[in-house]
């Protein structure tokens, strides 16, 4: 009995800090400027990112192999990162390439740090955070909106003082829009009562309102595949809101630690050619502020929820998406621990 409770705590703690084994957005591409390191804490790990000589993003632990200073306080030199303390320089694979203070130092050539695979898509930088069961990065397949010519996407990133899990729960709960966002641009439309329906998909699920479609934020698709976890939802737009179909949000929630996270939102519209130009103009000129206003409503509400609220929640039918999402995360966590335990017992046997 006790062992089961311990196992549950271990799984819960792991999920709270951040389920690994996914490609996660960690910065917008413009935040990572050539020549300047960028520090990021992701799922409790301190990391440093920079662009190498070819402009490719690199990421290693933010820890100097010499005496542990943060490499992010240093500078980029010849595509590598040089510590600001004594100049020890590490490349994108975490190998020491230079110890400038001492000729022929034995540290040179030593593999010293963990490095993380990096990619860019949709105007953001992604890293792969390995789990025990998924140590190698799977192919990075971003949401199709990021790579298709049919879509215009605006990436945006916010830092919220609450668990990343609340952002995901929030997305898996379309019904909140009719209440929390009732005074916003389009989210006021429609009925304030409904029943929710959950449809399992090959990669995740879709949660939707039973009695209302195409009126408000009426559905969310939650995708959890081999390498990514994100959500997608559509908000129908009136004709006055420019060309294209519904306004689409593609979102990721990247854990910083148990208490804080980065919420990433891509604001997407399916428009091409000159219509794309007018959409971009309209968005920048009129709509962007409104969207930040709506996000602010989410932020305030989510930051008001205590970290341990799950212990006391009383869910009802509308939370079937939230429950399903949590089940999927528990499953991924268990796969991680199964691999970890197998590694440990293999280690014991050979010891
Ligand atoms: S601590 Fe980084 S070079 Fe000494
Ligand atoms: Fe919301």
Coordinates of C-alpha atoms and ligand atoms in Angstrom, one line a residue:
X1 CA 0.0 0.0 0.0
X2 CA 2.7 2.3 1.1
X3 CA 4.8 1.4 -2.0
X4 CA 1.9 2.4 -4.2
X5 CA 1.5 5.7 -2.6
X6 CA 5.2 6.3 -3.0
X7 CA 5.0 5.3 -6.6
X8 CA 2.1 7.8 -7.1
X9 CA 4.1 10.6 -5.4
X10 CA 7.1 9.8 -7.6
X11 CA 5.0 10.0 -10.7
X12 CA 3.2 13.1 -9.6
X13 CA 6.5 14.9 -8.7
X14 CA 7.9 14.0 -12.0
X15 CA 4.9 15.3 -13.9
X16 CA 4.9 18.5 -11.9
X17 CA 8.5 19.3 -12.7
X18 CA 7.9 18.5 -16.4
X19 CA 7.1 15.4 -18.4
X20 CA 10.2 14.8 -20.5
X21 CA 10.6 13.0 -23.8
X22 CA 9.3 15.9 -25.9
X23 CA 10.5 18.7 -28.1
X24 CA 9.7 21.9 -26.2
X25 CA 9.8 25.5 -27.3
X26 CA 12.1 27.5 -25.1
X27 CA 12.5 30.9 -26.7
X28 CA 11.3 32.8 -29.7
X29 CA 13.9 32.8 -32.5
X30 CA 14.4 36.6 -32.2
X31 CA 15.3 36.2 -28.6
X32 CA 18.3 34.2 -29.5
X33 CA 20.5 36.8 -31.1
X34 CA 23.8 36.0 -32.8
X35 CA 26.8 36.2 -30.5
X36 CA 24.7 36.3 -27.2
X37 CA 24.1 33.4 -24.9
X38 CA 20.6 32.9 -23.5
X39 CA 20.0 31.3 -20.1
X40 CA 16.8 29.1 -19.7
X41 CA 15.6 26.9 -16.9
X42 CA 13.6 24.1 -18.3
X43 CA 12.0 21.3 -16.1
X44 CA 14.3 22.3 -13.3
X45 CA 17.5 22.2 -15.4
X46 CA 19.7 25.2 -16.1
X47 CA 20.6 25.4 -19.7
X48 CA 22.4 27.9 -22.0
X49 CA 21.6 28.4 -25.6
X50 CA 23.5 30.2 -28.3
X51 CA 23.9 30.3 -32.1
X52 CA 27.0 28.7 -33.5
X53 CA 29.0 30.1 -36.5
X54 CA 26.4 28.8 -39.0
X55 CA 23.6 30.3 -37.0
X56 CA 22.4 26.9 -35.7
X57 CA 21.1 26.8 -32.2
X58 CA 23.1 25.0 -29.6
X59 CA 22.2 24.1 -26.0
X60 CA 24.2 22.6 -23.2
X61 CA 24.0 22.6 -19.4
X62 CA 24.5 26.1 -18.0
X63 CA 27.5 25.0 -15.9
X64 CA 31.2 25.6 -16.6
X65 CA 33.2 22.4 -16.4
X66 CA 36.0 24.3 -14.7
X67 CA 34.4 25.4 -11.4
X68 CA 30.7 25.6 -12.2
X69 CA 30.0 29.2 -13.1
X70 CA 27.1 29.8 -15.4
X71 CA 28.3 29.7 -19.0
X72 CA 25.4 32.0 -19.9
X73 CA 27.4 34.8 -18.2
X74 CA 30.2 34.3 -20.8
X75 CA 30.3 35.0 -24.5
X76 CA 30.1 33.3 -27.8
X77 CA 33.5 32.8 -29.5
X78 CA 34.0 31.1 -32.9
X79 CA 30.6 29.3 -32.5
X80 CA 31.4 28.0 -29.1
X81 CA 30.7 29.3 -25.6
X82 CA 33.4 30.8 -23.5
X83 CA 33.0 31.1 -19.7
X84 CA 33.3 34.6 -18.3
X85 CA 35.3 33.5 -15.3
X86 CA 38.6 32.0 -16.7
X87 CA 37.7 31.6 -20.4
X88 CA 37.2 27.8 -20.5
X89 CA 35.4 27.2 -23.8
X90 CA 32.9 24.5 -24.6
X91 CA 31.4 23.5 -28.0
X92 CA 27.8 22.6 -28.9
X93 CA 28.4 18.9 -27.9
X94 CA 29.5 19.8 -24.4
X95 CA 33.2 19.2 -25.1
X96 CA 35.9 21.5 -23.7
X97 CA 37.7 22.9 -26.7
X98 CA 39.9 25.5 -25.1
X99 CA 41.5 26.4 -21.8
X100 CA 43.1 29.8 -22.7
X101 CA 44.8 30.4 -19.4
X102 CA 46.9 27.2 -19.7
X103 CA 48.6 25.8 -22.8
X104 CA 48.1 22.1 -23.5
X105 CA 45.7 21.7 -20.6
X106 CA 44.4 18.1 -20.1
X107 CA 40.8 19.4 -20.0
X108 CA 40.9 20.1 -23.7
X109 CA 39.0 17.4 -25.6
X110 CA 37.2 16.2 -22.6
X111 CA 33.4 15.6 -22.9
X112 CA 32.1 17.5 -19.9
X113 CA 28.5 18.5 -20.3
X114 CA 25.2 17.1 -21.5
X115 CA 24.0 18.7 -24.7
X116 CA 20.5 19.0 -26.1
X117 CA 19.3 18.7 -29.6
X118 CA 17.9 21.9 -31.0
X119 CA 15.6 22.9 -33.8
X120 CA 13.7 26.0 -35.0
X121 CA 10.2 26.2 -36.4
X122 CA 7.3 28.7 -36.5
X123 CA 9.7 31.5 -35.3
X124 CA 10.7 29.6 -32.1
X125 CA 13.6 27.5 -30.8
X126 CA 12.8 24.0 -29.6
X127 CA 15.0 21.7 -27.6
X128 CA 14.5 18.0 -27.0
X129 CA 14.5 17.1 -23.3
X130 CA 15.2 13.3 -23.1
X131 CA 13.4 11.0 -20.8
X132 CA 14.7 7.6 -19.6
X133 CA 12.5 5.7 -22.1
X134 CA 13.2 8.2 -24.9
X135 CA 16.8 9.1 -24.6
X136 CA 17.3 10.0 -28.3
X137 CA 15.5 12.8 -29.9
X138 CA 12.8 11.6 -32.3
X139 CA 12.5 13.5 -35.6
X140 CA 11.2 17.0 -34.9
X141 CA 7.8 17.3 -36.5
X142 CA 6.3 20.7 -35.7
X143 CA 2.6 21.4 -36.0
X144 CA 1.7 21.6 -39.7
X145 CA 0.7 25.3 -39.5
X146 CA 4.4 26.2 -38.9
X147 CA 5.6 24.7 -42.1
X148 CA 2.7 25.1 -44.5
X149 CA 2.6 28.0 -47.0
X150 CA -1.2 28.2 -46.4
X151 CA -0.8 29.5 -42.9
X152 CA 0.4 32.8 -41.4
X153 CA 1.6 32.4 -37.9
X154 CA 2.7 34.8 -35.1
X155 CA 4.6 33.2 -32.3
X156 CA 4.3 34.7 -28.8
X157 CA 5.7 33.6 -25.5
X158 CA 4.7 34.5 -21.9
X159 CA 6.1 33.6 -18.5
X160 CA 3.4 32.7 -16.0
X161 CA 3.8 32.2 -12.3
X162 CA 2.0 28.8 -12.2
X163 CA 2.5 25.2 -13.2
X164 CA 2.6 24.4 -16.9
X165 CA -0.1 21.8 -16.1
X166 CA -2.6 24.6 -15.5
X167 CA -2.0 26.0 -19.0
X168 CA -2.6 22.5 -20.5
X169 CA -5.7 21.9 -18.3
X170 CA -7.0 25.3 -19.4
X171 CA -6.7 24.4 -23.0
X172 CA -8.4 21.1 -22.5
X173 CA -11.4 23.0 -21.1
X174 CA -13.1 24.9 -23.8
X175 CA -16.1 25.8 -21.6
X176 CA -14.1 28.4 -19.6
X177 CA -14.3 30.8 -22.6
X178 CA -18.0 31.4 -22.1
X179 CA -17.3 32.7 -18.6
X180 CA -13.8 33.9 -18.2
X181 CA -13.7 35.6 -21.6
X182 CA -17.3 36.6 -21.8
X183 CA -16.5 40.2 -22.4
X184 CA -13.9 39.6 -25.2
X185 CA -14.0 40.2 -28.9
X186 CA -15.7 37.0 -30.1
X187 CA -15.7 34.7 -27.1
X188 CA -18.9 36.2 -25.8
X189 CA -21.0 34.4 -28.4
X190 CA -23.0 31.2 -27.8
X191 CA -24.6 29.4 -25.0
X192 CA -23.2 29.2 -21.4
X193 CA -24.4 25.7 -20.9
X194 CA -23.5 22.5 -22.6
X195 CA -22.2 18.9 -22.3
X196 CA -18.7 18.0 -23.4
X197 CA -17.7 15.1 -25.7
X198 CA -14.3 13.5 -25.9
X199 CA -13.1 11.7 -29.0
X200 CA -9.9 9.8 -28.8
X201 CA -7.5 10.2 -31.7
X202 CA -4.5 8.3 -32.8
X203 CA -2.3 11.0 -31.3
X204 CA -4.2 12.4 -28.3
X205 CA -7.8 13.5 -28.3
X206 CA -10.4 16.1 -29.2
X207 CA -12.6 17.6 -26.6
X208 CA -15.7 19.5 -27.9
X209 CA -19.0 21.0 -26.9
X210 CA -21.9 18.8 -27.9
X211 CA -24.5 21.5 -28.7
X212 CA -22.4 24.2 -30.2
X213 CA -20.0 24.2 -33.1
X214 CA -18.3 27.1 -35.0
X215 CA -19.7 29.7 -32.6
X216 CA -17.1 30.2 -29.9
X217 CA -14.0 28.4 -28.7
X218 CA -15.9 25.1 -29.0
X219 CA -13.2 22.5 -29.3
X220 CA -9.6 21.7 -28.5
X221 CA -7.5 19.1 -30.0
X222 CA -4.7 17.9 -27.7
X223 CA -1.8 16.2 -29.5
X224 CA 0.6 14.0 -27.7
X225 CA 2.7 12.1 -30.2
X226 CA 6.2 10.6 -30.2
X227 CA 8.0 13.9 -29.8
X228 CA 5.6 16.8 -29.1
X229 CA 2.7 17.8 -26.8
X230 CA 0.6 20.7 -27.8
X231 CA -3.0 21.9 -28.4
X232 CA -4.9 23.4 -31.2
X233 CA -8.1 25.3 -31.0
X234 CA -10.2 27.5 -33.4
X235 CA -12.0 30.7 -32.6
X236 CA -14.6 31.6 -35.3
X237 CA -14.1 35.1 -36.6
X238 CA -16.8 37.5 -37.9
X239 CA -16.3 38.9 -41.5
X240 CA -15.1 42.2 -40.1
X241 CA -12.0 40.5 -38.7
X242 CA -10.3 40.2 -42.1
X243 CA -9.6 37.4 -44.5
X244 CA -9.2 33.7 -43.7
X245 CA -11.1 31.2 -41.8
X246 CA -11.2 30.9 -38.0
X247 CA -8.5 32.3 -35.8
X248 CA -6.4 29.4 -34.7
X249 CA -4.3 29.0 -31.6
X250 CA -1.5 26.4 -31.4
X251 CA -0.1 26.3 -27.9
X252 CA 2.7 24.6 -26.0
X253 CA 3.3 24.9 -22.2
X254 CA 7.0 24.5 -21.3
X255 CA 7.8 23.9 -17.6
X256 CA 10.4 26.0 -15.9
X257 CA 10.0 24.2 -12.6
X258 CA 7.1 23.0 -10.5
X259 CA 5.7 26.5 -10.0
X260 CA 6.3 28.4 -13.2
X261 CA 6.3 28.0 -17.0
X262 CA 6.4 29.5 -20.4
X263 CA 3.2 29.6 -22.3
X264 CA 3.8 29.6 -26.1
X265 CA 0.9 30.6 -28.4
X266 CA 1.0 30.7 -32.1
X267 CA -1.8 32.8 -33.5
X268 CA -2.6 31.4 -36.9
X269 CA -4.8 32.2 -39.9
X270 CA -5.1 30.3 -43.1
X271 CA -4.5 33.1 -45.6
X272 CA -2.2 33.5 -48.6
X273 CA -0.9 36.1 -51.0
X274 CA -2.3 39.7 -50.6
X275 CA -4.9 38.4 -48.1
X276 CA -2.0 37.3 -45.9
X277 CA -0.6 40.8 -46.1
X278 CA -3.8 42.4 -45.0
X279 CA -4.2 39.9 -42.2
X280 CA -0.8 40.6 -40.9
X281 CA -1.5 44.3 -41.0
X282 CA -4.9 43.9 -39.3
X283 CA -3.4 41.6 -36.7
X284 CA -0.6 44.0 -35.7
X285 CA -2.8 47.1 -35.9
X286 CA -6.0 46.0 -34.1
X287 CA -6.1 42.4 -32.9
X288 CA -2.9 41.7 -31.1
X289 CA -3.8 43.9 -28.2
X290 CA -7.1 42.2 -27.8
X291 CA -5.5 38.9 -27.7
X292 CA -3.1 39.9 -25.0
X293 CA -6.1 41.1 -23.1
X294 CA -7.7 37.7 -23.3
X295 CA -4.5 35.9 -22.4
X296 CA -4.2 38.2 -19.4
X297 CA -7.6 36.9 -18.2
X298 CA -6.2 33.3 -18.4
X299 CA -3.0 34.3 -16.6
X300 CA -4.7 35.9 -13.7
X301 CA -7.0 33.0 -13.2
X302 CA -4.4 30.3 -13.6
X303 CA -1.9 32.1 -11.3
X304 CA -4.6 32.1 -8.6
X305 CA -4.7 28.3 -8.5
X306 CA -2.5 26.7 -5.7
X307 CA 0.1 24.2 -6.9
X308 CA -1.6 21.4 -5.0
X309 CA -5.1 22.2 -6.0
X310 CA -5.4 18.8 -7.5
X311 CA -5.7 17.3 -4.0
X312 CA -9.0 19.1 -3.4
X313 CA -10.6 19.5 -6.8
X314 CA -14.1 18.4 -7.5
X315 CA -14.3 17.8 -11.2
X316 CA -17.5 17.5 -13.2
X317 CA -18.5 16.3 -16.7
X318 CA -16.9 19.2 -18.4
X319 CA -13.5 18.2 -17.1
X320 CA -13.3 15.0 -19.2
X321 CA -10.6 16.6 -21.3
X322 CA -8.6 17.6 -18.3
X323 CA -8.8 14.0 -16.9
X324 CA -7.8 12.4 -20.2
X325 CA -4.8 14.7 -20.5
X326 CA -3.7 13.8 -17.0
X327 CA -4.1 10.1 -17.8
X328 CA -1.9 10.5 -20.8
X329 CA 0.8 12.3 -18.8
X330 CA 0.7 9.6 -16.1
X331 CA 1.2 7.0 -18.8
X332 CA 4.2 8.8 -20.2
X333 CA 5.6 9.2 -16.7
X334 CA 5.2 5.5 -16.0
X335 CA 7.1 4.6 -19.2
X336 CA 9.9 6.9 -18.0
X337 CA 10.1 5.2 -14.6
X338 CA 9.9 1.7 -16.1
X339 CA 13.0 2.4 -18.2
X340 CA 14.7 4.1 -15.3
X341 CA 14.1 1.2 -13.0
X342 CA 15.2 -1.3 -15.6
X343 CA 18.4 0.7 -16.0
X344 CA 19.0 0.7 -12.3
X345 CA 18.5 -3.0 -11.8
X346 CA 20.7 -3.8 -14.8
X347 CA 23.3 -1.6 -13.2
X348 CA 23.0 -3.5 -9.9
X349 CA 23.4 -6.8 -11.6
X350 CA 26.6 -5.8 -13.3
X351 CA 28.0 -4.2 -10.1
Ligands
LIG1 S1 34.6 28.6 -13.8 FE1 34.4 28.8 -15.9 S2 36.4 29.1 -16.6 FE2 36.6 28.9 -14.5
LIG2 FE1 -8.8 31.2 -22.0

